[in-house]
């Protein structure tokens, strides 16, 4: 019987080690911003399963947040611009009257300027708010050891379909539907969830978001009420 080679134990140990997942192009320090952005968007939008299969669940929040800020802010501002530009054309047709009246409040100049300035802050706050509630939901429907960092990274890169907001009229709706499906795929590939479980996790997350938002509104109303009471009756 022949003896194993001298480096047999070393080779076995190397094979037993888990292979590190490659960084997405956006986090690759060797790439400049524009090529990294285009390559990442291409990977998410064309091959979402492959992208999220190889997406590391660790590596920090800064790079994914930066990606979400770029794409999410561009999508949000595009929606506002199209609403402002198309309001006049819609109001000339009877079929667009209802939509025009619905968008009229959003098209006030002061509100639009304010949203332009606050868009990055709104995108960042939305990412953290979604990720907190989605972490709770994934822990209930999938692995209980799911980390906030892992969920945040998936949710941030799932912002890629916001580019569809560049398309007038139907862009916002397409971005919402497409983004929902990309997030379903991302949760499924990253946390080994079936499609029904991933969809249920998103529904559960929406419930958590509504409950948390209601709690914050009630808490804010309570502080305002106490402040007015102290001012009026002190």
PDB file of C-alpha atoms in Angstrom:
ATOM      1  CA  UNK A   1       0.000   0.000   0.000  1.00  0.00           C
ATOM      2  CA  UNK A   2       1.407   3.404  -1.010  1.00  0.00           C
ATOM      3  CA  UNK A   3       1.696   6.184   1.522  1.00  0.00           C
ATOM      4  CA  UNK A   4      -0.151   9.482   1.045  1.00  0.00           C
ATOM      5  CA  UNK A   5       1.926  12.375  -0.290  1.00  0.00           C
ATOM      6  CA  UNK A   6       3.757  14.565   2.200  1.00  0.00           C
ATOM      7  CA  UNK A   7       1.450  17.538   1.650  1.00  0.00           C
ATOM      8  CA  UNK A   8      -1.720  15.409   1.854  1.00  0.00           C
ATOM      9  CA  UNK A   9      -2.883  16.968   5.145  1.00  0.00           C
ATOM     10  CA  UNK A  10      -2.312  20.485   3.860  1.00  0.00           C
ATOM     11  CA  UNK A  11      -4.251  19.815   0.659  1.00  0.00           C
ATOM     12  CA  UNK A  12      -7.134  18.292   2.623  1.00  0.00           C
ATOM     13  CA  UNK A  13      -7.243  21.281   4.949  1.00  0.00           C
ATOM     14  CA  UNK A  14      -7.329  23.692   2.020  1.00  0.00           C
ATOM     15  CA  UNK A  15     -10.189  21.818   0.376  1.00  0.00           C
ATOM     16  CA  UNK A  16     -12.153  21.852   3.639  1.00  0.00           C
ATOM     17  CA  UNK A  17     -11.922  25.626   3.912  1.00  0.00           C
ATOM     18  CA  UNK A  18     -14.995  27.441   2.528  1.00  0.00           C
ATOM     19  CA  UNK A  19     -14.351  29.412  -0.622  1.00  0.00           C
ATOM     20  CA  UNK A  20     -14.638  33.170  -0.132  1.00  0.00           C
ATOM     21  CA  UNK A  21     -17.274  34.830  -2.271  1.00  0.00           C
ATOM     22  CA  UNK A  22     -15.968  37.415  -4.741  1.00  0.00           C
ATOM     23  CA  UNK A  23     -16.738  41.067  -4.116  1.00  0.00           C
ATOM     24  CA  UNK A  24     -19.369  42.650  -6.359  1.00  0.00           C
ATOM     25  CA  UNK A  25     -17.894  45.072  -8.902  1.00  0.00           C
ATOM     26  CA  UNK A  26     -19.152  48.076  -6.915  1.00  0.00           C
ATOM     27  CA  UNK A  27     -16.943  47.033  -3.974  1.00  0.00           C
ATOM     28  CA  UNK A  28     -13.920  46.197  -6.102  1.00  0.00           C
ATOM     29  CA  UNK A  29     -11.242  48.824  -5.311  1.00  0.00           C
ATOM     30  CA  UNK A  30      -9.522  48.224  -8.635  1.00  0.00           C
ATOM     31  CA  UNK A  31     -12.499  49.614 -10.600  1.00  0.00           C
ATOM     32  CA  UNK A  32     -13.452  53.244 -11.012  1.00  0.00           C
ATOM     33  CA  UNK A  33     -16.952  54.395 -10.066  1.00  0.00           C
ATOM     34  CA  UNK A  34     -18.699  54.373 -13.453  1.00  0.00           C
ATOM     35  CA  UNK A  35     -17.491  50.942 -14.684  1.00  0.00           C
ATOM     36  CA  UNK A  36     -18.169  49.471 -11.235  1.00  0.00           C
ATOM     37  CA  UNK A  37     -21.691  50.927 -11.221  1.00  0.00           C
ATOM     38  CA  UNK A  38     -22.502  49.731 -14.744  1.00  0.00           C
ATOM     39  CA  UNK A  39     -21.117  46.251 -14.125  1.00  0.00           C
ATOM     40  CA  UNK A  40     -23.028  45.891 -10.856  1.00  0.00           C
ATOM     41  CA  UNK A  41     -26.277  47.080 -12.416  1.00  0.00           C
ATOM     42  CA  UNK A  42     -25.818  44.656 -15.307  1.00  0.00           C
ATOM     43  CA  UNK A  43     -25.230  41.757 -12.944  1.00  0.00           C
ATOM     44  CA  UNK A  44     -28.275  42.516 -10.795  1.00  0.00           C
ATOM     45  CA  UNK A  45     -30.721  43.298 -13.582  1.00  0.00           C
ATOM     46  CA  UNK A  46     -29.669  40.575 -16.034  1.00  0.00           C
ATOM     47  CA  UNK A  47     -28.490  37.776 -13.717  1.00  0.00           C
ATOM     48  CA  UNK A  48     -29.964  38.450 -10.265  1.00  0.00           C
ATOM     49  CA  UNK A  49     -29.729  34.824  -9.104  1.00  0.00           C
ATOM     50  CA  UNK A  50     -26.028  34.587  -9.896  1.00  0.00           C
ATOM     51  CA  UNK A  51     -25.349  38.004  -8.365  1.00  0.00           C
ATOM     52  CA  UNK A  52     -26.991  37.255  -5.016  1.00  0.00           C
ATOM     53  CA  UNK A  53     -25.589  33.728  -4.901  1.00  0.00           C
ATOM     54  CA  UNK A  54     -22.095  35.174  -4.864  1.00  0.00           C
ATOM     55  CA  UNK A  55     -22.846  38.302  -2.802  1.00  0.00           C
ATOM     56  CA  UNK A  56     -20.912  38.217   0.501  1.00  0.00           C
ATOM     57  CA  UNK A  57     -23.114  38.694   3.557  1.00  0.00           C
ATOM     58  CA  UNK A  58     -20.301  40.561   5.314  1.00  0.00           C
ATOM     59  CA  UNK A  59     -18.131  43.463   4.268  1.00  0.00           C
ATOM     60  CA  UNK A  60     -19.806  46.443   5.866  1.00  0.00           C
ATOM     61  CA  UNK A  61     -22.709  48.762   5.124  1.00  0.00           C
ATOM     62  CA  UNK A  62     -20.856  51.677   3.529  1.00  0.00           C
ATOM     63  CA  UNK A  63     -20.412  50.368  -0.015  1.00  0.00           C
ATOM     64  CA  UNK A  64     -23.949  48.932  -0.373  1.00  0.00           C
ATOM     65  CA  UNK A  65     -25.391  52.155   1.085  1.00  0.00           C
ATOM     66  CA  UNK A  66     -23.419  54.174  -1.457  1.00  0.00           C
ATOM     67  CA  UNK A  67     -24.853  52.067  -4.285  1.00  0.00           C
ATOM     68  CA  UNK A  68     -28.392  52.482  -2.947  1.00  0.00           C
ATOM     69  CA  UNK A  69     -27.907  56.243  -2.608  1.00  0.00           C
ATOM     70  CA  UNK A  70     -26.736  56.620  -6.203  1.00  0.00           C
ATOM     71  CA  UNK A  71     -29.429  54.461  -7.797  1.00  0.00           C
ATOM     72  CA  UNK A  72     -32.263  55.241  -5.371  1.00  0.00           C
ATOM     73  CA  UNK A  73     -31.722  59.009  -5.486  1.00  0.00           C
ATOM     74  CA  UNK A  74     -31.552  58.947  -9.291  1.00  0.00           C
ATOM     75  CA  UNK A  75     -34.806  56.985  -9.436  1.00  0.00           C
ATOM     76  CA  UNK A  76     -36.618  59.188  -6.917  1.00  0.00           C
ATOM     77  CA  UNK A  77     -35.577  62.423  -8.611  1.00  0.00           C
ATOM     78  CA  UNK A  78     -36.495  61.024 -12.029  1.00  0.00           C
ATOM     79  CA  UNK A  79     -40.002  60.261 -10.793  1.00  0.00           C
ATOM     80  CA  UNK A  80     -40.403  63.814  -9.487  1.00  0.00           C
ATOM     81  CA  UNK A  81     -39.121  65.337 -12.725  1.00  0.00           C
ATOM     82  CA  UNK A  82     -41.454  63.268 -14.903  1.00  0.00           C
ATOM     83  CA  UNK A  83     -44.416  64.140 -12.680  1.00  0.00           C
ATOM     84  CA  UNK A  84     -43.609  67.837 -12.983  1.00  0.00           C
ATOM     85  CA  UNK A  85     -43.084  67.709 -16.773  1.00  0.00           C
ATOM     86  CA  UNK A  86     -46.106  65.571 -17.606  1.00  0.00           C
ATOM     87  CA  UNK A  87     -48.662  67.331 -15.448  1.00  0.00           C
ATOM     88  CA  UNK A  88     -49.455  69.918 -18.099  1.00  0.00           C
ATOM     89  CA  UNK A  89     -49.922  67.362 -20.877  1.00  0.00           C
ATOM     90  CA  UNK A  90     -52.075  65.146 -18.703  1.00  0.00           C
ATOM     91  CA  UNK A  91     -54.364  67.961 -17.661  1.00  0.00           C
ATOM     92  CA  UNK A  92     -55.270  68.635 -21.309  1.00  0.00           C
ATOM     93  CA  UNK A  93     -56.900  65.222 -21.694  1.00  0.00           C
ATOM     94  CA  UNK A  94     -60.011  64.116 -19.842  1.00  0.00           C
ATOM     95  CA  UNK A  95     -58.492  60.718 -19.121  1.00  0.00           C
ATOM     96  CA  UNK A  96     -55.616  62.359 -17.254  1.00  0.00           C
ATOM     97  CA  UNK A  97     -57.675  64.648 -15.037  1.00  0.00           C
ATOM     98  CA  UNK A  98     -57.849  62.261 -12.089  1.00  0.00           C
ATOM     99  CA  UNK A  99     -54.126  61.506 -12.179  1.00  0.00           C
ATOM    100  CA  UNK A 100     -53.346  65.215 -12.507  1.00  0.00           C
ATOM    101  CA  UNK A 101     -55.354  66.076  -9.420  1.00  0.00           C
ATOM    102  CA  UNK A 102     -53.654  63.268  -7.508  1.00  0.00           C
ATOM    103  CA  UNK A 103     -50.180  64.529  -8.442  1.00  0.00           C
ATOM    104  CA  UNK A 104     -50.954  68.225  -8.019  1.00  0.00           C
ATOM    105  CA  UNK A 105     -50.011  68.245  -4.343  1.00  0.00           C
ATOM    106  CA  UNK A 106     -46.673  66.573  -5.110  1.00  0.00           C
ATOM    107  CA  UNK A 107     -45.899  69.119  -7.816  1.00  0.00           C
ATOM    108  CA  UNK A 108     -45.873  72.234  -5.644  1.00  0.00           C
ATOM    109  CA  UNK A 109     -42.519  73.981  -6.205  1.00  0.00           C
ATOM    110  CA  UNK A 110     -41.507  74.187  -2.547  1.00  0.00           C
ATOM    111  CA  UNK A 111     -42.212  70.503  -1.970  1.00  0.00           C
ATOM    112  CA  UNK A 112     -40.306  69.469  -5.102  1.00  0.00           C
ATOM    113  CA  UNK A 113     -37.251  71.542  -4.136  1.00  0.00           C
ATOM    114  CA  UNK A 114     -37.402  70.111  -0.623  1.00  0.00           C
ATOM    115  CA  UNK A 115     -37.593  66.562  -1.921  1.00  0.00           C
ATOM    116  CA  UNK A 116     -34.673  67.199  -4.274  1.00  0.00           C
ATOM    117  CA  UNK A 117     -32.549  68.321  -1.348  1.00  0.00           C
ATOM    118  CA  UNK A 118     -33.739  65.577   0.968  1.00  0.00           C
ATOM    119  CA  UNK A 119     -33.757  62.739  -1.582  1.00  0.00           C
ATOM    120  CA  UNK A 120     -30.465  61.125  -0.452  1.00  0.00           C
ATOM    121  CA  UNK A 121     -31.542  61.362   3.190  1.00  0.00           C
ATOM    122  CA  UNK A 122     -34.918  59.812   2.364  1.00  0.00           C
ATOM    123  CA  UNK A 123     -33.270  56.961   0.460  1.00  0.00           C
ATOM    124  CA  UNK A 124     -30.816  56.260   3.297  1.00  0.00           C
ATOM    125  CA  UNK A 125     -33.527  56.387   5.962  1.00  0.00           C
ATOM    126  CA  UNK A 126     -35.727  54.114   3.862  1.00  0.00           C
ATOM    127  CA  UNK A 127     -32.924  51.568   3.498  1.00  0.00           C
ATOM    128  CA  UNK A 128     -32.305  51.363   7.243  1.00  0.00           C
ATOM    129  CA  UNK A 129     -36.041  51.297   8.043  1.00  0.00           C
ATOM    130  CA  UNK A 130     -36.683  48.509   5.512  1.00  0.00           C
ATOM    131  CA  UNK A 131     -33.646  46.499   6.603  1.00  0.00           C
ATOM    132  CA  UNK A 132     -34.566  46.588  10.295  1.00  0.00           C
ATOM    133  CA  UNK A 133     -38.083  45.276   9.646  1.00  0.00           C
ATOM    134  CA  UNK A 134     -36.884  42.818   6.994  1.00  0.00           C
ATOM    135  CA  UNK A 135     -34.312  41.376   9.402  1.00  0.00           C
ATOM    136  CA  UNK A 136     -37.088  40.589  11.890  1.00  0.00           C
ATOM    137  CA  UNK A 137     -39.182  39.022   9.129  1.00  0.00           C
ATOM    138  CA  UNK A 138     -36.338  36.852   7.757  1.00  0.00           C
ATOM    139  CA  UNK A 139     -35.479  35.630  11.253  1.00  0.00           C
ATOM    140  CA  UNK A 140     -39.080  34.454  11.643  1.00  0.00           C
ATOM    141  CA  UNK A 141     -39.325  32.793   8.225  1.00  0.00           C
ATOM    142  CA  UNK A 142     -35.726  31.650   7.679  1.00  0.00           C
ATOM    143  CA  UNK A 143     -32.424  31.352   9.552  1.00  0.00           C
ATOM    144  CA  UNK A 144     -32.783  32.736  13.073  1.00  0.00           C
ATOM    145  CA  UNK A 145     -29.140  33.854  13.061  1.00  0.00           C
ATOM    146  CA  UNK A 146     -29.708  36.249  10.142  1.00  0.00           C
ATOM    147  CA  UNK A 147     -27.769  39.467  10.680  1.00  0.00           C
ATOM    148  CA  UNK A 148     -28.846  43.030   9.972  1.00  0.00           C
ATOM    149  CA  UNK A 149     -25.698  43.503   7.887  1.00  0.00           C
ATOM    150  CA  UNK A 150     -26.576  40.631   5.553  1.00  0.00           C
ATOM    151  CA  UNK A 151     -30.149  41.851   5.045  1.00  0.00           C
ATOM    152  CA  UNK A 152     -29.010  45.440   4.527  1.00  0.00           C
ATOM    153  CA  UNK A 153     -26.559  44.396   1.815  1.00  0.00           C
ATOM    154  CA  UNK A 154     -29.255  42.460  -0.052  1.00  0.00           C
ATOM    155  CA  UNK A 155     -31.821  45.262   0.248  1.00  0.00           C
ATOM    156  CA  UNK A 156     -29.325  47.914  -0.871  1.00  0.00           C
ATOM    157  CA  UNK A 157     -28.301  46.110  -4.053  1.00  0.00           C
ATOM    158  CA  UNK A 158     -31.950  45.294  -4.747  1.00  0.00           C
ATOM    159  CA  UNK A 159     -32.403  49.035  -5.399  1.00  0.00           C
ATOM    160  CA  UNK A 160     -31.031  48.511  -8.915  1.00  0.00           C
ATOM    161  CA  UNK A 161     -34.481  48.385 -10.628  1.00  0.00           C
ATOM    162  CA  UNK A 162     -35.053  52.008  -9.526  1.00  0.00           C
ATOM    163  CA  UNK A 163     -33.355  52.876 -12.819  1.00  0.00           C
ATOM    164  CA  UNK A 164     -36.680  52.063 -14.472  1.00  0.00           C
ATOM    165  CA  UNK A 165     -37.961  55.374 -13.051  1.00  0.00           C
ATOM    166  CA  UNK A 166     -36.078  57.050 -15.885  1.00  0.00           C
ATOM    167  CA  UNK A 167     -38.905  55.826 -18.149  1.00  0.00           C
ATOM    168  CA  UNK A 168     -41.852  58.255 -18.212  1.00  0.00           C
ATOM    169  CA  UNK A 169     -45.376  57.286 -17.116  1.00  0.00           C
ATOM    170  CA  UNK A 170     -44.836  53.584 -16.381  1.00  0.00           C
ATOM    171  CA  UNK A 171     -41.329  53.785 -14.927  1.00  0.00           C
ATOM    172  CA  UNK A 172     -42.287  54.062 -11.263  1.00  0.00           C
ATOM    173  CA  UNK A 173     -44.694  51.130 -11.452  1.00  0.00           C
ATOM    174  CA  UNK A 174     -42.151  49.015 -13.341  1.00  0.00           C
ATOM    175  CA  UNK A 175     -39.476  49.863 -10.756  1.00  0.00           C
ATOM    176  CA  UNK A 176     -41.773  48.842  -7.889  1.00  0.00           C
ATOM    177  CA  UNK A 177     -42.704  45.471  -9.436  1.00  0.00           C
ATOM    178  CA  UNK A 178     -39.203  44.738 -10.679  1.00  0.00           C
ATOM    179  CA  UNK A 179     -37.650  45.764  -7.385  1.00  0.00           C
ATOM    180  CA  UNK A 180     -40.017  43.513  -5.456  1.00  0.00           C
ATOM    181  CA  UNK A 181     -39.051  40.519  -7.600  1.00  0.00           C
ATOM    182  CA  UNK A 182     -35.321  41.231  -7.369  1.00  0.00           C
ATOM    183  CA  UNK A 183     -35.629  41.443  -3.583  1.00  0.00           C
ATOM    184  CA  UNK A 184     -37.494  38.111  -3.548  1.00  0.00           C
ATOM    185  CA  UNK A 185     -34.655  36.542  -5.530  1.00  0.00           C
ATOM    186  CA  UNK A 186     -32.044  38.177  -3.311  1.00  0.00           C
ATOM    187  CA  UNK A 187     -33.617  36.887  -0.114  1.00  0.00           C
ATOM    188  CA  UNK A 188     -34.073  33.433  -1.584  1.00  0.00           C
ATOM    189  CA  UNK A 189     -30.501  33.085  -2.832  1.00  0.00           C
ATOM    190  CA  UNK A 190     -28.846  34.648   0.214  1.00  0.00           C
ATOM    191  CA  UNK A 191     -30.860  33.018   2.997  1.00  0.00           C
ATOM    192  CA  UNK A 192     -31.978  29.808   1.254  1.00  0.00           C
ATOM    193  CA  UNK A 193     -35.653  30.795   1.255  1.00  0.00           C
ATOM    194  CA  UNK A 194     -38.201  29.417  -1.170  1.00  0.00           C
ATOM    195  CA  UNK A 195     -40.093  31.945  -3.273  1.00  0.00           C
ATOM    196  CA  UNK A 196     -43.274  31.687  -1.115  1.00  0.00           C
ATOM    197  CA  UNK A 197     -41.205  32.170   2.063  1.00  0.00           C
ATOM    198  CA  UNK A 198     -39.368  35.143   0.573  1.00  0.00           C
ATOM    199  CA  UNK A 199     -42.660  36.761  -0.473  1.00  0.00           C
ATOM    200  CA  UNK A 200     -44.129  36.071   2.961  1.00  0.00           C
ATOM    201  CA  UNK A 201     -41.052  37.666   4.564  1.00  0.00           C
ATOM    202  CA  UNK A 202     -41.615  40.813   2.493  1.00  0.00           C
ATOM    203  CA  UNK A 203     -45.304  40.920   3.422  1.00  0.00           C
ATOM    204  CA  UNK A 204     -44.397  40.427   7.071  1.00  0.00           C
ATOM    205  CA  UNK A 205     -41.807  43.182   6.752  1.00  0.00           C
ATOM    206  CA  UNK A 206     -44.457  45.539   5.349  1.00  0.00           C
ATOM    207  CA  UNK A 207     -46.657  44.789   8.362  1.00  0.00           C
ATOM    208  CA  UNK A 208     -43.746  45.519  10.710  1.00  0.00           C
ATOM    209  CA  UNK A 209     -43.043  48.768   8.867  1.00  0.00           C
ATOM    210  CA  UNK A 210     -46.658  49.887   9.177  1.00  0.00           C
ATOM    211  CA  UNK A 211     -46.735  49.027  12.888  1.00  0.00           C
ATOM    212  CA  UNK A 212     -43.428  50.777  13.553  1.00  0.00           C
ATOM    213  CA  UNK A 213     -44.493  53.849  11.585  1.00  0.00           C
ATOM    214  CA  UNK A 214     -47.801  53.995  13.469  1.00  0.00           C
ATOM    215  CA  UNK A 215     -45.937  53.706  16.774  1.00  0.00           C
ATOM    216  CA  UNK A 216     -43.602  56.553  15.822  1.00  0.00           C
ATOM    217  CA  UNK A 217     -46.542  58.724  14.743  1.00  0.00           C
ATOM    218  CA  UNK A 218     -48.377  58.050  17.993  1.00  0.00           C
ATOM    219  CA  UNK A 219     -45.240  58.742  19.978  1.00  0.00           C
ATOM    220  CA  UNK A 220     -44.674  61.996  18.110  1.00  0.00           C
ATOM    221  CA  UNK A 221     -48.306  62.992  18.628  1.00  0.00           C
ATOM    222  CA  UNK A 222     -47.982  62.284  22.340  1.00  0.00           C
ATOM    223  CA  UNK A 223     -44.943  64.536  22.648  1.00  0.00           C
ATOM    224  CA  UNK A 224     -46.694  67.301  20.721  1.00  0.00           C
ATOM    225  CA  UNK A 225     -49.808  66.976  22.894  1.00  0.00           C
ATOM    226  CA  UNK A 226     -47.752  67.120  26.098  1.00  0.00           C
ATOM    227  CA  UNK A 227     -45.837  70.116  24.802  1.00  0.00           C
ATOM    228  CA  UNK A 228     -49.029  71.995  23.959  1.00  0.00           C
ATOM    229  CA  UNK A 229     -50.558  71.065  27.316  1.00  0.00           C
ATOM    230  CA  UNK A 230     -47.547  72.355  29.212  1.00  0.00           C
ATOM    231  CA  UNK A 231     -47.537  75.554  27.118  1.00  0.00           C
ATOM    232  CA  UNK A 232     -51.255  76.266  27.507  1.00  0.00           C
ATOM    233  CA  UNK A 233     -51.781  75.251  31.116  1.00  0.00           C
ATOM    234  CA  UNK A 234     -48.450  76.092  32.739  1.00  0.00           C
TER     235      UNK A 234
END
